[in-house]
């Protein structure tokens, strides 16, 4: 992205919306066609890349737009209304960007931030569908002379089809969890679009096969301490997509009602758009779209505060890094993490109800496959199944009752107690 596009002053919300809304509108125009033929929106992702969307959080001194997280999530909600799959596809990219922002005072952080500003997109290959023991991976990283070789199979590789680089979670020779970064076109790396979920079908969440993929030492990132609030951004990205999905469902259903002329004898008006009960349904789901947006942005505001405070403490003079200063930052991080948990339990419930309720306005006509209104509920249900809300609700309750802070390092796999005898476990 050309630095000539970067203003001296931070861009306002309106300036960012003016910049990206036309692209979102172009993306939305093809939504029904993509759903019909299951076309992965690679071209549309290129429009975003070329506009600098992937670098929106990169500081201006490194070539980005320097937006706040709240500004980013405002745009993600609008992108979610246009194409929720692209929000999910970029989820790990923005998480990776945040991780590098946390270390923007280092050579590595600055290197990657500049690379992202130049248009690089980072995808994900972390989860393994079966066989791995919880807390470790079956994917391996083995020394091979001056380099390393990466071998294994990943699933749920969200965003990989859109990415220039893949962030691979792997266990090294010492049994430690590390991240290996490889180009998506590296020899031995194969991406398969075989995701079989009934929603978010073009998020690029299929299989990644790694066969002796060469990794340079500088492209291995060791396990980093996870601060409270660091995982909140990942969850809030899903919630931003959900809020956008509800907005799209409302807008498309309202347009359907405006065109509709058939009405029921037991109805309250000759035209559905004039029926008070139909108006009530539309009004209620429109309120959900508004409320979910405000809930997400409120939680993101807490995340902004925690992120800024953590970096300020990192770069402050050593004598000012007192236990009291650390405690103050951790308090903000805990608030951000709990805010994401609370937002998740609320937004999911509202979004699922709203995307089902829109069908009340049109009878069987609303089920016509050409409308694809069902995709909104399917996409919402799919996103809602990530990081099950039942565990978030229990975590909130445990904190309220007992002061127990949320677990910041979730992992999925076979429980260690059920693993085969002798299986080596990574450090938790």
XYZ file of C-alpha atoms in Angstrom:
428
model
C 0.000 0.000 0.000
C 1.419 3.368 -0.960
C 2.359 5.608 1.963
C 1.059 8.523 -0.084
C -2.416 7.414 0.953
C -1.649 8.004 4.612
C -2.915 11.244 6.119
C -0.991 13.202 8.730
C -3.915 13.025 11.143
C -5.687 9.797 12.174
C -8.557 8.913 9.879
C -12.006 9.543 11.295
C -14.788 6.953 11.317
C -16.484 8.717 8.422
C -13.287 8.829 6.372
C -12.751 5.105 6.856
C -16.364 4.322 5.973
C -16.146 6.502 2.860
C -13.033 4.608 1.836
C -14.299 1.069 2.343
C -18.093 1.204 1.969
C -18.000 1.264 -1.838
C -15.924 -1.929 -1.741
C -18.320 -3.561 0.716
C -21.219 -2.654 -1.559
C -19.488 -4.257 -4.559
C -18.872 -7.377 -2.491
C -22.524 -7.514 -1.380
C -23.743 -7.390 -4.968
C -22.463 -10.903 -5.621
C -23.519 -12.488 -2.333
C -26.488 -14.480 -3.650
C -24.590 -15.711 -6.702
C -21.674 -16.886 -4.535
C -24.064 -18.689 -2.211
C -25.794 -20.401 -5.104
C -22.649 -21.840 -6.698
C -20.416 -21.885 -3.574
C -17.848 -19.600 -5.139
C -14.986 -18.616 -2.862
C -14.706 -14.782 -2.997
C -11.021 -14.665 -3.892
C -11.474 -11.711 -6.239
C -13.433 -9.813 -3.623
C -10.692 -10.457 -1.065
C -8.231 -8.955 -3.538
C -10.325 -5.774 -3.630
C -9.941 -5.531 0.141
C -6.222 -6.201 -0.010
C -5.658 -3.589 -2.700
C -7.565 -1.000 -0.684
C -5.313 -1.496 2.356
C -7.995 -3.137 4.483
C -5.603 -5.758 5.820
C -3.300 -3.008 7.077
C -5.939 -0.915 8.777
C -4.447 -1.492 12.243
C -0.835 -1.071 11.169
C 0.564 2.231 12.510
C 1.050 4.946 9.931
C 4.799 5.055 10.500
C 4.968 1.488 9.168
C 2.734 2.179 6.165
C -0.742 1.362 7.500
C -3.834 3.368 8.333
C -3.372 3.445 12.113
C -7.022 2.807 12.974
C -8.219 1.845 16.439
C -9.707 -1.565 17.112
C -13.097 0.086 17.505
C -12.766 1.548 14.012
C -11.690 -1.826 12.627
C -14.673 -3.588 14.185
C -17.075 -0.950 12.919
C -15.872 -1.866 9.441
C -15.920 -5.611 10.143
C -19.605 -5.389 11.068
C -20.350 -3.703 7.745
C -18.212 -6.233 5.880
C -20.100 -8.969 7.733
C -23.341 -7.677 6.262
C -21.819 -7.814 2.789
C -19.985 -11.149 3.132
C -19.575 -12.780 6.542
C -17.177 -15.389 5.148
C -14.559 -12.715 4.529
C -14.734 -11.494 8.121
C -14.065 -15.011 9.356
C -11.335 -15.508 6.757
C -9.478 -12.428 8.018
C -9.909 -13.256 11.704
C -6.480 -14.779 12.237
C -4.852 -12.141 10.039
C -6.035 -9.429 12.389
C -5.056 -11.520 15.428
C -1.554 -11.911 13.954
C -1.421 -8.181 13.318
C -2.353 -7.471 16.944
C 0.384 -9.821 18.149
C 2.932 -7.934 16.091
C 1.552 -4.605 17.326
C 2.252 -5.765 20.868
C 5.905 -6.022 19.911
C 6.169 -3.096 17.522
C 9.191 -1.894 19.443
C 11.123 -4.956 18.172
C 12.754 -5.762 14.842
C 10.408 -8.708 14.250
C 7.314 -6.703 15.018
C 8.308 -3.901 12.682
C 9.316 -6.325 9.930
C 5.916 -7.997 9.870
C 3.956 -4.782 10.247
C 5.702 -3.392 7.172
C 5.049 -6.634 5.315
C 1.354 -6.432 6.208
C 1.286 -2.781 5.123
C 2.628 -3.934 1.749
C -0.432 -6.177 1.386
C 0.506 -9.507 2.989
C -2.398 -11.530 4.407
C -1.844 -14.194 7.063
C -4.012 -17.309 7.269
C -4.350 -20.074 9.817
C -3.522 -23.758 10.216
C -3.836 -24.536 13.911
C -6.508 -27.140 14.590
C -6.296 -30.855 13.942
C -9.504 -32.731 13.410
C -8.662 -35.885 15.335
C -5.882 -37.762 17.056
C -3.997 -34.948 18.770
C -3.693 -34.866 22.531
C -5.108 -31.714 24.073
C -2.258 -29.271 24.593
C -0.102 -30.550 21.729
C -0.185 -31.161 17.980
C 0.565 -34.149 15.795
C 2.112 -31.732 13.299
C 5.884 -31.667 13.797
C 8.764 -29.247 13.247
C 12.125 -30.983 13.014
C 15.599 -29.523 12.568
C 17.155 -30.159 9.164
C 20.583 -28.557 9.007
C 20.193 -24.779 9.110
C 16.439 -24.964 8.527
C 13.446 -26.931 9.783
C 10.939 -29.281 8.137
C 7.226 -29.014 8.820
C 5.000 -32.087 8.485
C 1.367 -32.721 9.357
C -2.281 -32.221 8.444
C -4.501 -29.412 9.674
C -8.218 -28.769 9.383
C -10.351 -25.668 9.982
C -7.584 -23.720 8.215
C -9.687 -20.575 8.162
C -8.554 -17.936 5.703
C -5.796 -20.086 4.233
C -7.206 -19.913 0.709
C -6.953 -16.123 0.820
C -3.552 -15.846 2.463
C 0.031 -15.190 1.421
C 1.400 -16.701 4.621
C 0.089 -19.493 6.826
C 0.503 -19.405 10.595
C 0.949 -23.055 11.627
C 0.645 -24.218 15.245
C 3.132 -27.017 15.777
C 5.092 -28.984 18.377
C 8.876 -28.692 18.012
C 11.659 -31.178 18.877
C 11.496 -30.143 22.522
C 7.768 -30.723 22.770
C 7.032 -26.998 22.890
C 4.157 -25.319 21.062
C 5.467 -22.777 18.557
C 4.169 -20.970 15.483
C 5.808 -21.604 12.113
C 5.166 -19.108 9.323
C 5.304 -20.395 5.754
C 4.240 -19.043 2.405
C 0.948 -20.404 1.149
C 2.636 -21.369 -2.131
C 5.617 -23.095 -0.462
C 6.717 -26.443 -1.949
C 5.082 -29.280 -0.023
C 2.132 -27.205 1.193
C -1.282 -28.156 -0.165
C -4.538 -26.314 0.519
C -7.809 -28.185 0.000
C -11.198 -26.464 -0.041
C -13.049 -29.335 1.649
C -14.772 -27.591 4.547
C -18.087 -29.409 5.012
C -20.010 -27.242 7.474
C -23.508 -26.086 6.488
C -22.661 -22.419 7.055
C -19.749 -20.066 6.359
C -19.007 -22.379 3.462
C -16.511 -20.115 1.693
C -14.424 -19.063 4.698
C -11.487 -21.165 3.476
C -11.675 -23.448 6.525
C -10.607 -26.705 4.906
C -7.531 -28.930 5.048
C -3.858 -27.953 4.951
C -1.370 -30.742 4.209
C 2.274 -30.067 5.045
C 4.944 -32.372 3.620
C 8.567 -31.463 4.374
C 7.793 -27.764 4.115
C 10.980 -25.800 4.727
C 10.831 -23.241 7.549
C 13.517 -20.649 8.161
C 14.614 -20.140 11.794
C 13.524 -16.494 11.773
C 10.005 -17.613 10.814
C 9.476 -19.550 14.031
C 7.769 -17.673 16.852
C 8.076 -19.220 20.290
C 5.182 -19.556 22.648
C 4.323 -16.149 24.008
C 2.608 -15.390 27.271
C -1.058 -14.820 26.597
C -2.286 -11.702 28.328
C -5.848 -11.393 29.509
C -7.871 -9.866 26.703
C -5.584 -11.192 23.962
C -8.093 -13.859 22.924
C -11.006 -11.446 23.207
C -10.296 -10.059 19.743
C -10.695 -13.480 18.159
C -14.117 -13.959 19.728
C -15.243 -10.420 19.014
C -14.434 -10.915 15.321
C -17.021 -13.687 15.218
C -19.487 -11.425 16.994
C -18.851 -8.631 14.504
C -19.672 -11.067 11.703
C -22.848 -12.104 13.553
C -23.951 -8.497 13.917
C -23.372 -7.954 10.208
C -25.327 -11.103 9.387
C -28.337 -9.821 11.326
C -28.142 -6.489 9.507
C -28.100 -8.245 6.131
C -31.017 -10.479 7.156
C -33.051 -7.431 8.195
C -32.311 -5.482 5.014
C -33.014 -8.380 2.663
C -36.197 -9.378 4.473
C -37.454 -5.797 4.485
C -36.886 -5.577 0.730
C -38.772 -8.850 0.305
C -41.727 -7.454 2.297
C -41.788 -4.196 0.320
C -42.182 -6.120 -2.942
C -44.719 -8.599 -1.613
C -48.403 -8.149 -2.583
C -49.929 -11.432 -1.353
C -51.465 -11.248 2.104
C -53.450 -13.463 4.447
C -57.176 -13.159 5.071
C -56.430 -13.088 8.804
C -53.870 -10.342 8.305
C -54.282 -6.720 9.280
C -53.708 -4.954 5.953
C -53.972 -5.507 2.221
C -50.221 -5.073 1.756
C -47.779 -6.902 4.057
C -45.623 -3.801 4.481
C -48.640 -2.037 6.018
C -49.510 -4.899 8.384
C -48.724 -3.840 11.986
C -47.638 -7.358 12.970
C -45.228 -7.621 10.050
C -43.937 -4.170 10.938
C -43.439 -5.384 14.496
C -41.283 -8.315 13.365
C -39.134 -6.097 11.157
C -38.841 -3.515 13.918
C -37.759 -6.120 16.451
C -35.044 -7.690 14.295
C -33.825 -4.251 13.216
C -33.421 -3.418 16.906
C -31.363 -6.601 17.309
C -29.044 -5.508 14.496
C -28.564 -2.179 16.262
C -28.136 -3.682 19.720
C -25.619 -6.326 18.687
C -23.492 -3.684 16.983
C -23.457 -1.556 20.121
C -22.641 -4.556 22.320
C -19.708 -5.549 20.119
C -18.314 -2.029 19.868
C -18.666 -1.529 23.615
C -16.630 -4.655 24.295
C -14.063 -3.618 21.684
C -13.701 -0.265 23.429
C -12.584 -2.148 26.554
C -10.151 -4.142 24.435
C -8.697 -0.943 22.962
C -8.087 0.411 26.453
C -6.378 -2.795 27.614
C -4.217 -3.107 24.495
C -3.029 0.503 24.694
C -2.277 0.203 28.400
C -0.261 -3.005 27.951
C 1.985 -1.494 25.286
C 2.419 1.732 27.243
C 3.613 -0.309 30.222
C 5.924 -2.335 27.989
C 7.792 0.724 26.725
C 7.728 2.819 29.888
C 10.854 3.418 31.937
C 11.862 0.364 34.028
C 11.391 2.239 37.281
C 7.748 2.853 36.337
C 6.963 -0.829 35.750
C 5.784 -1.291 39.278
C 3.565 -4.075 40.648
C 0.813 -1.476 40.960
C 1.142 -0.505 37.276
C 1.067 -4.166 36.246
C -2.018 -4.765 38.380
C -3.802 -1.806 36.775
C -3.122 -3.151 33.280
C -4.206 -6.668 34.230
C -7.444 -5.230 35.585
C -8.151 -3.696 32.171
C -7.240 -6.950 30.414
C -9.538 -8.960 32.647
C -12.374 -6.512 31.957
C -11.785 -6.908 28.210
C -11.788 -10.699 28.435
C -14.952 -10.808 30.532
C -16.545 -8.232 28.242
C -15.980 -10.529 25.263
C -17.461 -13.478 27.196
C -20.538 -11.475 28.141
C -20.957 -10.108 24.642
C -20.717 -13.626 23.216
C -23.483 -15.052 25.370
C -25.785 -12.148 24.503
C -25.053 -11.547 20.816
C -25.298 -15.224 19.870
C -28.742 -15.593 21.425
C -30.038 -12.418 19.817
C -28.589 -13.225 16.394
C -29.936 -16.768 16.225
C -33.416 -15.654 17.238
C -33.445 -12.766 14.779
C -32.249 -14.784 11.773
C -34.995 -17.325 12.455
C -37.713 -14.762 13.202
C -37.397 -12.996 9.838
C -39.270 -15.908 8.252
C -42.431 -14.930 10.140
C -43.126 -12.122 7.665
C -43.633 -14.087 4.470
C -45.016 -17.561 4.985
C -43.804 -20.158 2.516
C -42.767 -17.487 0.025
C -39.891 -16.490 2.289
C -38.519 -20.017 1.917
C -37.930 -19.659 -1.812
C -34.409 -20.868 -2.502
C -33.698 -17.933 -4.815
C -33.789 -15.618 -1.778
C -31.258 -17.647 0.215
C -32.576 -16.108 3.426
C -31.711 -19.358 5.171
C -27.997 -18.642 4.721
C -28.170 -15.997 7.429
C -29.296 -18.470 10.091
C -26.876 -21.147 8.842
C -23.964 -18.709 8.920
C -24.987 -17.401 12.334
C -25.332 -20.914 13.743
C -21.911 -21.871 12.379
C -20.136 -18.866 13.897
C -21.996 -19.380 17.160
C -20.609 -22.888 17.466
C -17.030 -21.640 17.792
C -15.801 -21.513 21.397
C -19.085 -22.922 22.809
C -21.029 -20.316 24.731
C -21.938 -22.810 27.479
C -18.334 -22.707 28.697
C -18.248 -18.919 28.499
C -21.376 -18.662 30.616
C -19.924 -21.042 33.201
C -16.714 -19.001 33.204
C -18.631 -15.793 33.873
C -20.570 -17.459 36.669
C -17.417 -18.848 38.254
C -15.859 -15.399 38.190
C -18.923 -13.695 39.667
C -19.304 -16.279 42.420
C -15.705 -17.231 43.157
C -13.468 -14.647 41.533
C -11.939 -17.268 39.220
C -10.394 -15.595 36.190
C -11.060 -17.077 32.714
C -8.640 -19.613 31.268
C -6.640 -17.829 28.557
C -5.097 -20.840 26.782
C -7.891 -23.021 25.407
C -7.001 -26.114 23.410
C -8.969 -28.890 21.731
C -8.077 -32.565 21.418
C -8.098 -35.868 23.259
C -7.819 -35.461 27.016
C -4.316 -36.364 28.252
C -5.812 -39.000 30.565
C -7.296 -40.773 27.539
C -4.137 -40.627 25.436
C -2.211 -43.751 24.582
C 0.361 -44.719 27.232
C 3.723 -43.117 26.596
C 2.361 -40.273 24.460
C 4.543 -37.197 24.850
C 2.709 -34.106 25.975
C 3.676 -30.532 25.250
C 4.173 -28.079 28.033
C 0.686 -26.680 28.785
